[in-house]
XYZ file of C-alpha atoms in Angstrom:
691
model
C 61.426 38.576 64.784
C 62.036 36.063 61.932
C 64.671 37.061 59.121
C 63.104 36.746 55.792
C 64.980 37.017 52.416
C 63.020 39.873 50.536
C 60.645 42.460 51.032
C 58.189 44.463 48.653
C 60.278 47.777 47.519
C 57.463 50.046 49.456
C 58.933 48.478 52.841
C 62.683 48.508 51.858
C 64.614 51.101 54.033
C 68.110 52.402 52.954
C 69.501 54.360 55.923
C 72.966 54.957 57.836
C 73.175 55.841 60.934
C 75.588 59.211 61.526
C 77.163 61.088 64.285
C 80.291 62.815 65.937
C 82.716 60.963 67.383
C 81.530 59.499 70.688
C 77.756 60.553 70.417
C 77.237 56.627 70.718
C 76.146 55.987 67.270
C 77.432 51.981 67.069
C 76.299 51.713 70.309
C 72.778 53.011 68.825
C 73.508 50.600 66.622
C 73.949 47.397 68.829
C 71.136 47.956 70.469
C 69.013 47.898 66.866
C 71.008 44.735 65.822
C 69.733 43.329 69.074
C 66.251 44.756 68.819
C 65.729 43.466 65.442
C 66.936 39.922 66.203
C 70.173 40.062 63.908
C 72.103 39.831 67.181
C 71.204 37.728 70.149
C 73.558 39.651 72.599
C 74.440 43.122 72.936
C 78.047 43.915 71.739
C 79.659 47.016 73.550
C 82.114 49.442 71.996
C 83.746 49.767 75.445
C 84.749 46.208 75.261
C 85.625 45.812 71.650
C 82.859 43.698 70.955
C 80.627 46.063 68.785
C 79.519 43.744 66.037
C 79.854 46.270 63.582
C 83.187 47.564 64.755
C 85.013 44.479 63.595
C 88.432 45.572 62.282
C 91.076 45.193 64.805
C 92.103 48.945 64.951
C 88.164 49.450 65.680
C 88.167 47.378 68.482
C 91.561 48.139 70.040
C 90.248 52.486 69.654
C 86.575 52.035 70.633
C 86.487 54.210 67.478
C 84.108 52.986 63.775
C 86.936 53.528 61.230
C 85.300 51.912 57.629
C 81.388 51.839 57.314
C 79.663 48.479 57.863
C 76.342 47.276 56.477
C 73.869 45.089 57.568
C 70.395 43.528 56.898
C 67.906 43.277 59.467
C 63.927 43.197 59.410
C 61.758 45.509 61.947
C 57.636 45.547 61.661
C 57.675 43.429 58.017
C 60.237 46.468 56.229
C 63.407 45.508 55.197
C 66.496 47.880 56.691
C 69.589 47.592 54.907
C 71.719 49.857 57.447
C 75.188 51.454 57.143
C 76.943 52.176 60.720
C 79.556 55.209 59.044
C 82.215 56.454 61.148
C 82.023 59.497 63.266
C 86.218 60.988 62.892
C 86.726 63.564 60.436
C 89.738 61.867 59.132
C 87.153 58.853 57.910
C 84.847 61.324 56.590
C 85.510 59.751 53.230
C 83.203 56.554 54.362
C 79.595 59.042 55.226
C 80.514 60.646 51.688
C 80.314 57.490 50.012
C 77.229 56.216 52.556
C 75.473 59.388 52.269
C 75.591 59.075 48.487
C 73.829 55.721 48.349
C 70.836 55.974 51.209
C 67.303 56.996 50.994
C 67.682 58.430 54.597
C 69.197 58.713 57.896
C 69.362 58.660 61.608
C 71.493 61.781 62.638
C 73.093 60.777 66.354
C 73.281 63.400 68.994
C 75.027 63.494 72.440
C 72.002 64.871 74.870
C 74.856 66.765 77.082
C 76.847 68.493 74.376
C 73.986 68.835 71.188
C 75.405 69.647 68.159
C 78.951 68.844 67.996
C 81.668 69.673 64.996
C 81.216 66.602 63.274
C 77.493 66.252 63.614
C 77.735 70.174 61.453
C 80.086 67.987 58.817
C 77.723 65.404 58.217
C 74.355 67.124 58.220
C 75.714 69.293 55.407
C 76.993 66.175 54.068
C 73.283 64.790 54.165
C 72.010 68.076 52.757
C 74.507 67.966 49.568
C 73.263 64.537 48.777
C 69.487 65.670 49.541
C 69.010 62.966 52.452
C 65.851 62.911 54.601
C 66.961 62.451 58.376
C 65.650 61.425 61.867
C 67.663 62.791 64.751
C 68.068 60.473 68.009
C 69.218 62.605 70.872
C 71.376 59.635 72.544
C 73.202 59.618 76.536
C 69.876 61.308 78.539
C 71.194 59.103 81.207
C 74.113 61.456 81.895
C 75.038 64.298 83.891
C 74.108 67.661 82.114
C 71.979 66.220 79.392
C 69.434 68.429 78.184
C 67.188 67.352 75.799
C 65.365 70.935 74.920
C 68.595 72.610 74.967
C 70.144 69.840 72.057
C 66.986 70.314 69.717
C 67.600 73.792 69.968
C 70.870 73.389 69.185
C 69.970 71.370 65.790
C 67.419 74.505 65.252
C 70.131 77.285 65.212
C 73.012 75.542 64.641
C 72.010 73.239 61.305
C 69.217 75.731 60.506
C 66.767 72.644 60.522
C 63.068 72.480 60.989
C 62.364 70.140 63.983
C 59.553 68.782 66.048
C 60.434 66.709 68.766
C 58.291 62.952 68.256
C 59.129 62.139 71.384
C 60.292 63.508 75.416
C 62.188 61.791 77.648
C 61.122 61.864 81.061
C 63.564 63.024 83.574
C 67.235 63.008 83.084
C 70.931 61.790 84.207
C 70.020 59.331 87.267
C 66.143 60.294 87.237
C 65.756 59.460 83.307
C 62.593 56.919 83.541
C 61.312 56.502 80.112
C 60.055 58.653 77.330
C 56.831 60.345 75.921
C 55.320 59.974 72.881
C 53.688 63.175 71.519
C 51.678 61.231 68.557
C 49.878 58.627 70.717
C 50.226 60.443 74.147
C 51.220 57.263 75.886
C 54.158 57.015 78.468
C 57.047 54.622 77.365
C 59.305 52.152 79.281
C 61.945 50.513 78.887
C 62.482 46.683 80.691
C 62.791 43.055 80.871
C 66.036 41.739 79.374
C 67.929 44.557 78.199
C 64.909 46.896 77.750
C 62.727 44.350 75.360
C 60.051 44.622 76.734
C 58.499 47.986 76.072
C 55.505 48.918 78.102
C 52.865 51.899 76.949
C 50.957 53.495 79.295
C 48.663 57.043 79.240
C 50.741 59.900 80.026
C 50.327 60.268 84.041
C 48.303 63.236 85.401
C 52.053 65.119 86.742
C 53.081 65.223 83.167
C 50.152 65.580 80.929
C 49.859 69.201 80.812
C 53.512 69.568 80.132
C 53.067 67.248 77.393
C 50.036 68.626 75.533
C 51.180 71.447 75.468
C 54.562 69.952 73.271
C 51.748 67.247 71.313
C 50.272 71.310 69.740
C 53.856 72.878 69.603
C 54.072 69.388 66.948
C 50.815 69.805 65.461
C 51.625 73.377 65.080
C 54.867 72.682 63.365
C 53.448 69.978 61.193
C 50.810 71.961 60.369
C 52.777 74.212 58.546
C 53.902 71.388 56.129
C 50.127 69.952 55.787
C 47.125 72.380 54.457
C 44.560 69.464 55.802
C 46.294 69.260 59.993
C 46.170 73.044 59.341
C 42.660 73.218 58.534
C 41.811 70.733 61.359
C 43.420 72.949 64.084
C 41.493 75.824 62.668
C 38.699 74.166 62.821
C 39.883 72.942 66.511
C 39.231 69.488 65.564
C 41.939 66.759 66.519
C 44.050 64.819 63.801
C 43.680 61.460 64.120
C 47.044 59.411 64.713
C 47.130 57.986 60.887
C 46.867 61.325 59.425
C 49.550 62.627 61.845
C 51.685 59.694 60.672
C 50.890 60.413 56.951
C 51.786 63.879 57.559
C 55.370 63.243 58.960
C 56.145 60.899 56.920
C 55.650 63.342 53.835
C 56.972 66.163 55.142
C 60.653 64.072 56.360
C 60.397 62.715 52.473
C 60.255 66.255 51.252
C 62.826 67.394 53.731
C 60.395 70.026 55.263
C 61.051 68.576 58.810
C 63.105 66.477 60.882
C 61.437 64.584 63.931
C 63.596 64.085 66.580
C 63.320 61.284 69.510
C 65.285 60.955 72.369
C 66.794 58.276 74.671
C 69.522 56.429 75.908
C 71.452 53.094 73.574
C 73.535 52.539 76.759
C 70.826 51.678 79.265
C 68.470 50.357 76.146
C 65.534 53.165 76.384
C 64.058 54.673 72.999
C 65.304 52.318 70.504
C 62.193 50.751 69.679
C 60.347 54.001 68.785
C 63.226 55.112 66.971
C 62.858 51.933 64.607
C 59.304 52.404 64.663
C 60.136 56.365 63.130
C 62.588 54.650 60.941
C 59.780 52.248 59.162
C 57.009 54.967 59.554
C 58.577 58.579 57.977
C 62.205 57.247 56.464
C 61.498 57.404 52.424
C 62.106 53.999 50.492
C 63.438 53.768 46.553
C 59.875 54.247 45.633
C 59.379 57.493 47.631
C 63.252 58.797 46.461
C 61.721 58.254 42.656
C 63.750 57.914 39.266
C 67.683 58.106 39.591
C 68.912 60.687 36.758
C 72.145 60.119 34.723
C 73.755 61.064 31.772
C 74.607 59.051 27.891
C 78.409 58.649 28.354
C 78.950 59.553 24.493
C 76.681 62.598 25.022
C 77.402 64.278 28.604
C 74.463 66.796 27.670
C 71.647 63.913 27.472
C 70.185 63.435 30.743
C 68.870 59.712 31.286
C 66.309 58.820 33.823
C 65.080 55.622 35.080
C 62.704 54.375 37.394
C 63.462 52.360 40.403
C 62.338 48.964 38.824
C 63.377 45.443 38.726
C 62.208 45.658 34.468
C 64.129 49.289 34.148
C 68.126 48.709 32.413
C 70.602 47.459 35.025
C 71.930 50.486 36.518
C 74.142 49.964 39.586
C 76.455 52.215 41.290
C 79.884 51.310 42.962
C 80.356 53.102 46.102
C 82.345 51.188 48.092
C 85.734 48.909 47.951
C 86.841 46.424 50.181
C 90.591 44.599 49.697
C 89.652 40.657 50.660
C 91.781 37.929 51.010
C 89.300 35.938 48.562
C 88.799 39.501 46.043
C 88.052 42.206 46.307
C 84.270 43.096 47.548
C 83.083 46.085 45.828
C 79.388 47.523 47.271
C 76.975 48.485 45.011
C 73.463 50.149 45.284
C 71.146 48.985 42.315
C 69.079 51.898 41.265
C 67.435 50.430 38.452
C 67.290 46.840 36.807
C 67.806 43.567 38.077
C 71.781 42.509 38.759
C 71.800 38.612 39.055
C 75.224 36.210 40.037
C 77.058 36.036 37.041
C 75.875 38.466 35.213
C 78.611 40.699 33.069
C 78.104 44.678 33.186
C 79.591 46.899 31.470
C 81.641 49.967 32.681
C 81.572 53.117 30.902
C 84.334 55.210 32.392
C 86.316 51.956 31.628
C 84.627 51.320 28.910
C 84.936 47.539 29.546
C 82.763 44.549 31.408
C 83.184 43.500 34.591
C 81.490 39.894 35.530
C 80.090 39.763 38.942
C 80.934 35.911 39.988
C 79.024 35.821 43.365
C 76.564 39.031 44.823
C 76.684 39.270 49.132
C 74.689 40.120 51.731
C 76.853 41.281 54.495
C 76.571 41.829 58.102
C 79.277 43.481 59.067
C 82.218 41.251 58.193
C 79.427 37.955 57.629
C 78.068 37.246 54.400
C 74.942 35.374 53.088
C 75.025 34.234 49.200
C 72.191 35.408 46.905
C 71.465 34.628 43.560
C 70.408 38.337 42.512
C 69.469 41.533 43.853
C 66.414 43.770 42.650
C 66.192 47.547 42.250
C 66.760 49.658 45.227
C 69.094 47.495 47.196
C 72.308 47.067 48.370
C 75.274 44.343 47.873
C 78.850 43.758 47.654
C 79.964 41.893 44.741
C 82.911 39.553 43.969
C 84.811 39.963 40.788
C 84.857 43.244 39.486
C 88.391 43.735 38.261
C 89.000 47.457 37.970
C 86.017 49.072 38.947
C 86.345 52.476 41.118
C 84.287 53.932 43.984
C 82.132 56.175 41.981
C 81.742 54.261 38.855
C 78.668 53.372 36.998
C 78.044 49.748 36.455
C 74.718 49.752 33.489
C 73.481 46.620 30.745
C 75.496 47.848 27.592
C 72.674 48.424 25.669
C 71.762 51.082 27.456
C 74.696 52.963 28.891
C 74.121 55.304 31.542
C 76.289 56.935 33.747
C 75.452 58.485 36.962
C 77.364 61.419 39.221
C 80.443 60.366 40.765
C 81.143 60.966 44.225
C 83.721 63.737 45.007
C 85.982 63.328 47.798
C 88.229 65.498 49.550
C 91.736 66.111 48.824
C 94.787 65.070 51.345
C 95.889 67.567 53.804
C 99.072 65.383 55.372
C 101.663 63.309 54.579
C 104.413 61.180 55.106
C 107.537 59.158 53.622
C 107.654 55.425 53.764
C 110.303 53.126 52.470
C 110.960 49.198 52.700
C 113.716 48.154 55.681
C 114.424 45.457 51.759
C 114.586 45.300 48.561
C 111.920 42.237 49.342
C 109.553 44.185 50.959
C 109.463 46.469 47.728
C 107.050 45.202 45.562
C 105.084 44.025 48.367
C 105.199 47.242 50.055
C 104.254 48.808 45.987
C 101.158 46.071 45.886
C 99.342 46.601 49.459
C 99.678 50.491 48.903
C 97.972 50.187 45.637
C 95.270 47.846 47.387
C 94.555 50.593 50.676
C 94.529 53.553 47.814
C 91.961 51.400 45.568
C 89.399 50.657 48.620
C 90.260 54.679 49.875
C 89.609 57.532 47.788
C 91.201 60.213 50.288
C 94.354 57.855 50.629
C 96.939 58.647 47.995
C 100.482 57.013 47.009
C 102.831 59.443 45.366
C 107.016 59.714 44.947
C 108.672 62.613 45.250
C 110.815 63.813 42.695
C 113.537 64.774 43.759
C 114.314 62.825 46.869
C 112.580 59.115 44.908
C 110.623 58.854 48.115
C 107.032 57.170 48.547
C 104.926 59.509 49.520
C 101.325 58.753 51.493
C 98.940 61.253 52.467
C 95.563 61.027 53.521
C 93.230 62.939 55.899
C 94.637 63.344 59.142
C 96.774 61.855 61.835
C 94.859 59.320 62.509
C 94.049 58.231 58.960
C 97.406 57.786 58.381
C 98.141 56.337 61.667
C 95.664 53.042 61.085
C 96.925 53.190 57.716
C 100.348 52.648 59.231
C 99.222 50.097 61.550
C 97.163 47.999 59.036
C 100.152 47.656 56.790
C 102.885 46.967 59.725
C 100.638 44.597 61.090
C 97.810 43.232 59.386
C 99.277 43.016 55.996
C 103.106 42.414 57.946
C 105.035 45.262 55.606
C 108.838 45.928 57.439
C 108.969 49.406 56.504
C 110.350 52.760 57.964
C 107.932 55.546 58.566
C 108.936 59.046 58.695
C 106.743 62.125 60.595
C 103.899 63.379 59.630
C 103.855 66.687 57.416
C 100.815 68.829 55.659
C 100.494 68.754 52.013
C 101.174 71.943 50.878
C 99.299 73.955 47.806
C 100.403 76.802 45.548
C 97.885 79.081 43.766
C 98.528 82.608 42.880
C 98.697 85.741 43.358
C 97.561 88.304 40.915
C 97.065 87.808 36.800
C 99.924 86.982 34.392
C 100.120 85.919 30.843
C 103.008 84.083 28.468
C 103.028 82.499 25.403
C 105.670 79.762 25.085
C 106.719 77.967 21.489
C 107.849 74.523 21.746
C 109.556 72.354 18.936
C 111.376 69.139 19.477
C 112.778 66.758 16.462
C 111.285 63.129 17.282
C 111.318 60.594 15.946
C 113.258 62.290 13.353
C 109.861 64.051 13.039
C 109.403 67.515 13.983
C 106.884 68.982 16.373
C 105.913 72.441 17.298
C 102.885 74.628 18.712
C 102.820 77.899 20.170
C 100.422 78.584 22.944
C 99.371 81.966 24.808
C 97.478 80.961 28.101
C 96.882 83.304 30.787
C 95.924 82.755 34.372
C 94.594 84.261 37.637
C 93.625 83.441 40.885
C 89.940 81.996 41.497
C 87.789 81.797 44.123
C 88.878 79.546 47.545
C 87.508 75.924 46.970
C 86.884 76.483 42.621
C 90.045 74.798 41.508
C 91.308 74.678 38.469
C 89.135 76.789 35.879
C 90.263 76.440 31.965
C 88.172 78.880 29.014
C 89.315 78.977 25.594
C 89.237 81.988 23.938
C 91.587 81.244 21.195
C 90.221 81.943 17.675
C 89.777 79.077 15.969
C 91.850 79.651 13.103
C 94.733 79.836 15.421
C 94.222 77.029 17.396
C 91.605 74.202 15.910
C 89.075 72.051 18.598
C 91.335 69.243 19.081
C 94.600 71.381 19.873
C 92.117 73.202 22.542
C 92.063 69.657 24.006
C 95.628 69.401 24.144
C 96.219 72.793 25.869
C 94.050 71.909 28.337
C 95.084 68.506 29.302
C 99.008 70.091 29.109
C 97.720 72.949 31.611
C 96.047 71.007 33.857
C 98.800 68.442 34.076
C 100.845 71.182 34.905
C 99.145 72.367 37.248
C 99.049 68.945 38.815
C 102.366 68.567 39.098
C 103.486 71.876 40.524
C 105.556 74.328 39.972
C 108.717 75.246 41.191
C 108.549 73.577 44.584
C 106.207 70.650 43.630
C 103.447 71.540 45.495
C 100.194 71.484 42.794
C 98.360 74.374 41.837
C 95.131 75.245 42.945
C 92.177 78.311 42.516
C 93.105 79.332 39.120
C 91.342 80.524 36.172
C 93.468 79.667 33.114
C 92.354 80.855 29.681
C 93.839 79.944 26.523
C 93.626 83.309 24.560
C 95.409 82.018 21.113
C 98.555 80.610 19.583
C 99.687 79.564 16.067
C 99.665 76.113 14.054
C 101.881 74.393 11.523
C 100.252 73.209 9.128
C 101.847 69.658 8.959
C 104.061 69.903 12.227
C 101.841 70.855 14.715
C 100.565 68.086 17.310
C 98.675 67.389 19.894
C 101.473 66.117 22.109
C 103.380 69.670 21.116
C 100.193 72.057 22.098
C 100.117 70.283 25.472
C 103.603 70.545 26.246
C 103.649 74.138 24.989
C 100.112 74.716 27.388
C 102.065 73.300 30.640
C 105.477 75.429 29.803
C 102.845 78.734 28.969
C 101.234 78.012 32.025
C 103.885 77.355 34.011
C 106.011 80.942 33.376
C 102.482 82.810 33.124
C 102.139 81.404 36.982
C 105.833 83.049 37.386
C 104.561 86.570 36.159
C 101.471 86.761 38.229
C 103.168 85.584 41.492
C 103.012 82.387 43.695
C 101.727 82.265 47.321
C 102.234 78.841 49.022
C 99.320 77.691 51.055
C 98.955 75.508 54.147
C 95.768 73.689 54.771
C 93.760 75.237 57.562
C 91.218 72.910 60.273
C 88.193 74.798 61.753
C 88.581 73.527 65.421
C 86.318 72.655 68.260
C 87.658 72.354 71.758
C 85.543 71.117 74.534
C 86.413 72.082 78.223
C 85.768 72.204 81.797
C 85.336 76.144 82.309
C 88.536 75.727 84.785
C 90.542 74.951 82.376
C 89.272 77.626 79.491
C 92.613 79.467 80.190
C 95.582 77.763 79.508
C 93.503 75.654 76.918
C 92.944 79.353 75.117
C 96.617 80.502 75.863
C 97.543 77.477 74.203
C 95.552 77.484 70.899
C 96.900 81.433 70.134
C 100.262 80.483 70.815
C 99.971 78.292 68.293
C 98.079 80.851 65.588
C 94.534 79.884 66.461
C 91.802 82.308 65.295
C 89.536 81.923 67.895
C 85.751 83.013 66.566
C 83.725 81.872 69.703
C 82.811 79.888 72.572
C 79.372 78.619 74.000
C 78.156 76.947 76.822
C 77.249 73.697 77.076
C 76.261 71.494 79.868
C 78.599 72.091 82.048
C 81.989 72.167 79.225
C 83.105 75.435 77.211
C 83.237 74.600 73.410
C 86.116 76.726 72.108
C 85.638 77.285 67.915
C 88.165 78.619 65.420
C 90.410 77.933 62.747
C 94.223 76.830 62.911
C 96.727 76.144 60.401
C 97.132 72.324 60.318
C 100.460 72.345 60.328
C 100.500 74.101 64.219
C 98.452 70.899 65.629
C 100.532 67.786 64.992
C 100.380 65.890 68.979
C 97.599 68.041 70.146
C 95.366 65.267 71.675
C 98.505 64.927 74.170
C 98.636 68.839 74.778
C 95.199 68.983 75.352
C 94.845 66.357 77.094
C 98.105 67.612 79.591
C 95.960 71.050 80.131
C 92.673 69.626 81.372
C 93.429 66.480 83.870
C 92.775 64.221 80.743
C 88.985 66.135 80.581
C 89.103 68.301 77.238
C 87.999 66.781 73.695
C 88.296 68.429 70.782
C 87.942 67.367 66.663
C 89.049 69.439 63.641
C 87.754 69.328 59.687
C 89.276 70.673 56.758
C 88.714 74.630 56.005
C 90.587 74.632 52.615
C 93.659 76.560 52.455
C 95.532 79.851 53.617
C 99.083 81.354 52.628
C 101.717 80.436 54.986
C 103.664 82.445 57.089
C 106.813 84.008 56.218
C 109.194 82.393 58.005
C 107.213 79.335 57.288
C 107.886 80.293 53.196
C 111.348 80.994 54.306
C 111.710 77.372 55.557
C 110.260 75.626 52.353
C 111.909 77.441 49.923
C 115.595 77.988 51.435
C 115.327 81.582 51.233
C 117.711 83.724 53.838
């Protein structure tokens, strides 16, 4: 199909492809590129030739590390596609992609069904109200079970699903799919499955498929009164009516259609493309975007997805490039033009879009302007960060920023020579600007530079980029977990801070109470101080001081989390009280109150899932128990056992080597952050040097 420059907004689909690692997500994407005419040959992941996995690290490891975008066309529709990573260490890439997408295709392994990271990406899509299609892949594999995979989507994800296509056969006997809407048997032949043949459902399959079609219509009837009425009157809905009802149900997230196939064997992708254009929403279907006035956060502002509206865009991804940073933005309203000045309300500054680029992985096509509903990469922004809003200064608006999980693992890094020091700092700053889950800090006691990320693989990839891509000569330490602290009970303290600074006396008195908050609640601040004791301007300073102290940590330097801080009162001096004094007094009062409440040391805990052949369940389980894991359950998935539970991250370093050794290389595992828990008595002694 010939490529087009633009499409009307109702024919635009902004969608992502998400999955658990190794479910075949990138292989599915490569077939989509081939069948839409974007690529003339299929790039295979196992050969390191996948178009969307263009980084050297991705090609060597055979996994997706960074989300890659492209624009393709199918059936007169423009598809802006983002291929996202499947490994939990790179979950931020999924998070920021789903924040700006209108729909998603979630790929499932036909053998394993829902896996650990499947649940994670599903919850992320739920958080942003993203409509979804499900694609059950690998139906050519031994042990593939379509119905069981659909069942796991229903039970483990709590999703209301309706199969639209049904694979005929599985493993070596897989032959094609049945389209339940048209009641046609669909096969894929010719060059790389590009020839799609549709014939009436064969007689030997008709009875089963009529039952399955009736189930589809029953599921649809629960969402559509017109379909329900037709079924009750024993009338057959037309194909157009079914398509319209399905589209409405998908857009409203009442149903999640399921399709099946095998991307590696080039079967089932064209029906998936048809479903994307038929059922996933356009920017118009998603409706207006809501933000707030940067000066008055309580004032809500709504903007329609129209070129004529004031400009509003969200920066969701930054890539450091040899020719300058590339900032990916989703335009929600208005028109973004090359050379146009944009206002960043977080910074209170203007940025200029020097060039606009439509991306295809690492290839680019320059465009002059981009309208509402589209995604584009911008060259020229100097200070804009991930999650920033860009708008018209005359019509300022701020969208909800993107939130990312905190890093859970760190390691020390130091340059091998003085000459590398400045270069290392520069490169680390670039990487931190690209990746919001990568943090750089300096240990106050040792002076060491620490880099922190989401897991061993995350830091390993970043280390390789430093050493190979940026050619930094550096010594890198072993990974270690990032601890936190919190309070055991309730405590309070009154602190008076007084200093003579530049000949001027500065003083303030603050009374603070702290108590343990809910897990994952962060730092909550409440003001109960009478205004005659602490004026509003000093309340803001006290909050800033307390939060800064929490971030900086207590005696061990670990950040404090999940604490409720209450400002109870204080004392102001008529002339000598300053904001600086109240910041310092509140910080000291907070630290003292925490000591009075009793301080706990926390370590990151991970949810894990290990899949192993039944023959190795015993040794794998025994090893997990030895590591202090709490095994919460296991279930059968084809010929494999999936063991689930929680374990301290500190106990799982190097686990990939161990689990392969215990299972003759046949077991695999995945983990994701599950919060923090108190360290063991032995670990506390080690960290605090107690006898």
